[in-house]
PDB file of C-alpha atoms in Angstrom:
ATOM      1  CA  MET A  92       0.000   0.000   0.000  1.00 54.00           C
ATOM      2  CA  THR A  93       1.322   3.422  -0.947  1.00 58.00           C
ATOM      3  CA  ASP A  94       1.422   6.305   1.491  1.00 65.00           C
ATOM      4  CA  PRO A  95      -1.210   8.868   0.342  1.00 68.00           C
ATOM      5  CA  ALA A  96       1.287  11.680   0.953  1.00 66.00           C
ATOM      6  CA  ALA A  97       3.598  10.121  -1.634  1.00 62.00           C
ATOM      7  CA  ALA A  98       0.955  10.144  -4.396  1.00 64.00           C
ATOM      8  CA  PRO A  99       1.909  13.586  -5.826  1.00 64.00           C
ATOM      9  CA  ILE A 100       5.586  12.607  -5.879  1.00 64.00           C
ATOM     10  CA  LEU A 101       4.819   9.320  -7.636  1.00 62.00           C
ATOM     11  CA  ALA A 102       2.622  11.113 -10.182  1.00 62.00           C
ATOM     12  CA  ALA A 103       5.372  13.655 -10.910  1.00 62.00           C
ATOM     13  CA  THR A 104       7.903  10.836 -11.274  1.00 63.00           C
ATOM     14  CA  ARG A 105       5.662   9.035 -13.785  1.00 67.00           C
ATOM     15  CA  ILE A 106       5.236  12.249 -15.796  1.00 66.00           C
ATOM     16  CA  ARG A 107       9.007  12.845 -15.780  1.00 63.00           C
ATOM     17  CA  ASP A 108       9.752   9.258 -16.792  1.00 64.00           C
ATOM     18  CA  ARG A 109       7.186   9.400 -19.613  1.00 65.00           C
ATOM     19  CA  ALA A 110       8.691  12.648 -20.921  1.00 57.00           C
ATOM     20  CA  TYR A 111      12.195  11.146 -20.760  1.00 55.00           C
ATOM     21  CA  GLY A 112      10.983   8.071 -22.648  1.00 58.00           C
ATOM     22  CA  GLU A 113       9.453  10.251 -25.368  1.00 57.00           C
ATOM     23  CA  ARG A 114      12.719  12.192 -25.730  1.00 52.00           C
ATOM     24  CA  MET A 115      14.686   8.949 -25.989  1.00 50.00           C
ATOM     25  CA  GLU A 116      12.239   7.606 -28.587  1.00 54.00           C
ATOM     26  CA  GLY A 117      12.819  10.778 -30.596  1.00 51.00           C
ATOM     27  CA  ILE A 118      16.574  10.312 -30.420  1.00 47.00           C
ATOM     28  CA  VAL A 119      16.340   6.684 -31.526  1.00 47.00           C
ATOM     29  CA  ALA A 120      13.888   7.676 -34.292  1.00 49.00           C
ATOM     30  CA  ASP A 121      16.449  10.200 -35.547  1.00 48.00           C
ATOM     31  CA  GLY A 122      18.894   7.342 -36.114  1.00 48.00           C
ATOM     32  CA  LEU A 123      20.917   7.807 -32.939  1.00 45.00           C
ATOM     33  CA  SER A 124      21.219   5.411 -30.069  1.00 44.00           C
ATOM     34  CA  GLU A 125      20.863   6.239 -26.398  1.00 45.00           C
ATOM     35  CA  GLU A 126      24.675   6.176 -26.304  1.00 46.00           C
ATOM     36  CA  ALA A 127      24.879   9.153 -28.666  1.00 43.00           C
ATOM     37  CA  PRO A 128      25.976  11.664 -26.010  1.00 44.00           C
ATOM     38  CA  ALA A 129      29.180   9.659 -25.360  1.00 44.00           C
ATOM     39  CA  ARG A 130      30.158   9.496 -29.021  1.00 45.00           C
ATOM     40  CA  PRO A 131      32.762  11.909 -30.361  1.00 46.00           C
ATOM     41  CA  VAL A 132      31.430  14.862 -32.312  1.00 45.00           C
ATOM     42  CA  GLU A 133      33.112  17.329 -34.609  1.00 51.00           C
ATOM     43  CA  ASP A 134      34.068  20.372 -32.572  1.00 52.00           C
ATOM     44  CA  GLY A 135      32.164  23.299 -33.996  1.00 53.00           C
ATOM     45  CA  GLY A 136      34.038  25.617 -31.676  1.00 58.00           C
ATOM     46  CA  ALA A 137      33.662  25.609 -27.939  1.00 64.00           C
ATOM     47  CA  VAL A 138      32.060  28.621 -26.333  1.00 74.00           C
ATOM     48  CA  ASP A 139      33.054  30.008 -22.950  1.00 86.00           C
ATOM     49  CA  ALA A 140      29.645  30.092 -21.263  1.00 89.00           C
ATOM     50  CA  LEU A 141      30.832  32.364 -18.458  1.00 90.00           C
ATOM     51  CA  ALA A 142      32.366  34.843 -20.894  1.00 90.00           C
ATOM     52  CA  GLN A 143      29.147  34.834 -22.896  1.00 91.00           C
ATOM     53  CA  LEU A 144      27.155  35.346 -19.690  1.00 93.00           C
ATOM     54  CA  GLU A 145      29.288  38.368 -18.844  1.00 93.00           C
ATOM     55  CA  GLU A 146      28.723  39.789 -22.341  1.00 93.00           C
ATOM     56  CA  VAL A 147      24.941  39.528 -22.144  1.00 94.00           C
ATOM     57  CA  ILE A 148      24.933  40.965 -18.620  1.00 94.00           C
ATOM     58  CA  HIS A 149      27.008  43.907 -19.843  1.00 94.00           C
ATOM     59  CA  ALA A 150      24.608  44.406 -22.767  1.00 93.00           C
ATOM     60  CA  ALA A 151      21.601  44.277 -20.407  1.00 93.00           C
ATOM     61  CA  GLY A 152      23.146  46.860 -18.091  1.00 94.00           C
ATOM     62  CA  SER A 153      23.248  44.683 -14.982  1.00 94.00           C
ATOM     63  CA  ALA A 154      23.074  41.095 -13.826  1.00 95.00           C
ATOM     64  CA  ALA A 155      19.704  41.779 -12.201  1.00 95.00           C
ATOM     65  CA  ALA A 156      18.282  43.195 -15.446  1.00 94.00           C
ATOM     66  CA  TRP A 157      19.502  40.218 -17.473  1.00 94.00           C
ATOM     67  CA  ALA A 158      18.246  37.738 -14.872  1.00 95.00           C
ATOM     68  CA  ALA A 159      14.798  39.372 -14.871  1.00 94.00           C
ATOM     69  CA  ALA A 160      14.632  39.352 -18.672  1.00 93.00           C
ATOM     70  CA  ALA A 161      15.704  35.695 -18.747  1.00 93.00           C
ATOM     71  CA  GLY A 162      13.319  34.689 -15.955  1.00 94.00           C
ATOM     72  CA  ILE A 163      16.157  33.488 -13.747  1.00 94.00           C
ATOM     73  CA  SER A 164      16.820  34.276 -10.100  1.00 95.00           C
ATOM     74  CA  PRO A 165      19.440  37.029  -9.700  1.00 95.00           C
ATOM     75  CA  ALA A 166      20.956  35.022  -6.830  1.00 96.00           C
ATOM     76  CA  TYR A 167      21.394  32.017  -9.128  1.00 95.00           C
ATOM     77  CA  VAL A 168      23.054  34.191 -11.785  1.00 95.00           C
ATOM     78  CA  SER A 169      25.361  35.589  -9.099  1.00 94.00           C
ATOM     79  CA  ASP A 170      26.286  32.073  -7.946  1.00 94.00           C
ATOM     80  CA  VAL A 171      27.141  31.099 -11.531  1.00 93.00           C
ATOM     81  CA  ARG A 172      29.261  34.218 -12.025  1.00 92.00           C
ATOM     82  CA  LEU A 173      31.148  33.579  -8.776  1.00 92.00           C
ATOM     83  CA  GLY A 174      31.768  29.918  -9.611  1.00 90.00           C
ATOM     84  CA  ARG A 175      29.639  28.594  -6.764  1.00 91.00           C
ATOM     85  CA  ARG A 176      27.317  26.857  -9.238  1.00 92.00           C
ATOM     86  CA  ALA A 177      27.739  25.623 -12.783  1.00 90.00           C
ATOM     87  CA  PRO A 178      25.545  27.197 -15.446  1.00 91.00           C
ATOM     88  CA  GLY A 179      22.475  24.985 -15.479  1.00 91.00           C
ATOM     89  CA  ALA A 180      19.681  24.457 -17.961  1.00 92.00           C
ATOM     90  CA  ALA A 181      17.980  27.823 -17.366  1.00 93.00           C
ATOM     91  CA  VAL A 182      21.156  29.859 -17.889  1.00 93.00           C
ATOM     92  CA  LEU A 183      22.275  27.783 -20.867  1.00 92.00           C
ATOM     93  CA  ARG A 184      18.832  28.031 -22.453  1.00 93.00           C
ATOM     94  CA  ALA A 185      18.842  31.827 -22.033  1.00 93.00           C
ATOM     95  CA  LEU A 186      22.324  31.958 -23.603  1.00 92.00           C
ATOM     96  CA  ARG A 187      21.180  29.579 -26.371  1.00 92.00           C
ATOM     97  CA  LEU A 188      23.939  27.116 -25.463  1.00 91.00           C
ATOM     98  CA  GLN A 189      24.012  23.437 -24.686  1.00 90.00           C
ATOM     99  CA  ARG A 190      26.395  21.540 -22.442  1.00 88.00           C
ATOM    100  CA  VAL A 191      28.611  19.047 -24.268  1.00 85.00           C
ATOM    101  CA  VAL A 192      30.869  16.579 -22.472  1.00 82.00           C
ATOM    102  CA  SER A 193      34.027  15.312 -24.152  1.00 79.00           C
ATOM    103  CA  TYR A 194      36.588  12.689 -23.258  1.00 82.00           C
ATOM    104  CA  VAL A 195      40.340  12.681 -23.914  1.00 82.00           C
ATOM    105  CA  PRO A 196      42.961  10.023 -23.167  1.00 87.00           C
ATOM    106  CA  VAL A 197      44.773  10.395 -19.846  1.00 87.00           C
ATOM    107  CA  GLY A 198      47.840  12.581 -20.181  1.00 82.00           C
ATOM    108  CA  GLU A 199      46.668  14.491 -23.245  1.00 72.00           C
ATOM    109  CA  ALA A 200      46.347  18.209 -22.936  1.00 67.00           C
ATOM    110  CA  ARG A 201      42.930  19.738 -23.393  1.00 63.00           C
ATOM    111  CA  PRO A 202      42.547  21.983 -26.438  1.00 58.00           C
TER     112      PRO A 202
END
């Protein structure tokens, strides 16, 4: 028997899992496997997300103004700028960036 207090959490988990499954089906339908993120990709030119964040903040006039326009908490933007938190989905989406992970053999210098 399930605890009635857990029902909303279980419902949210089912919704999340269904959405994840639909995304994975889309990836497989596009001819990629679920392993696609670990495969090497051609480097189209890495972008320094923090430098780009600073540029858009400068263009907006202040971090608070940019955060408000992007719908992101000013405190979160401050934490990202100070290195306390990595730029997450909300910041990356506002910057029109995506996080890409790459792997290099041990001992090789990063580009």
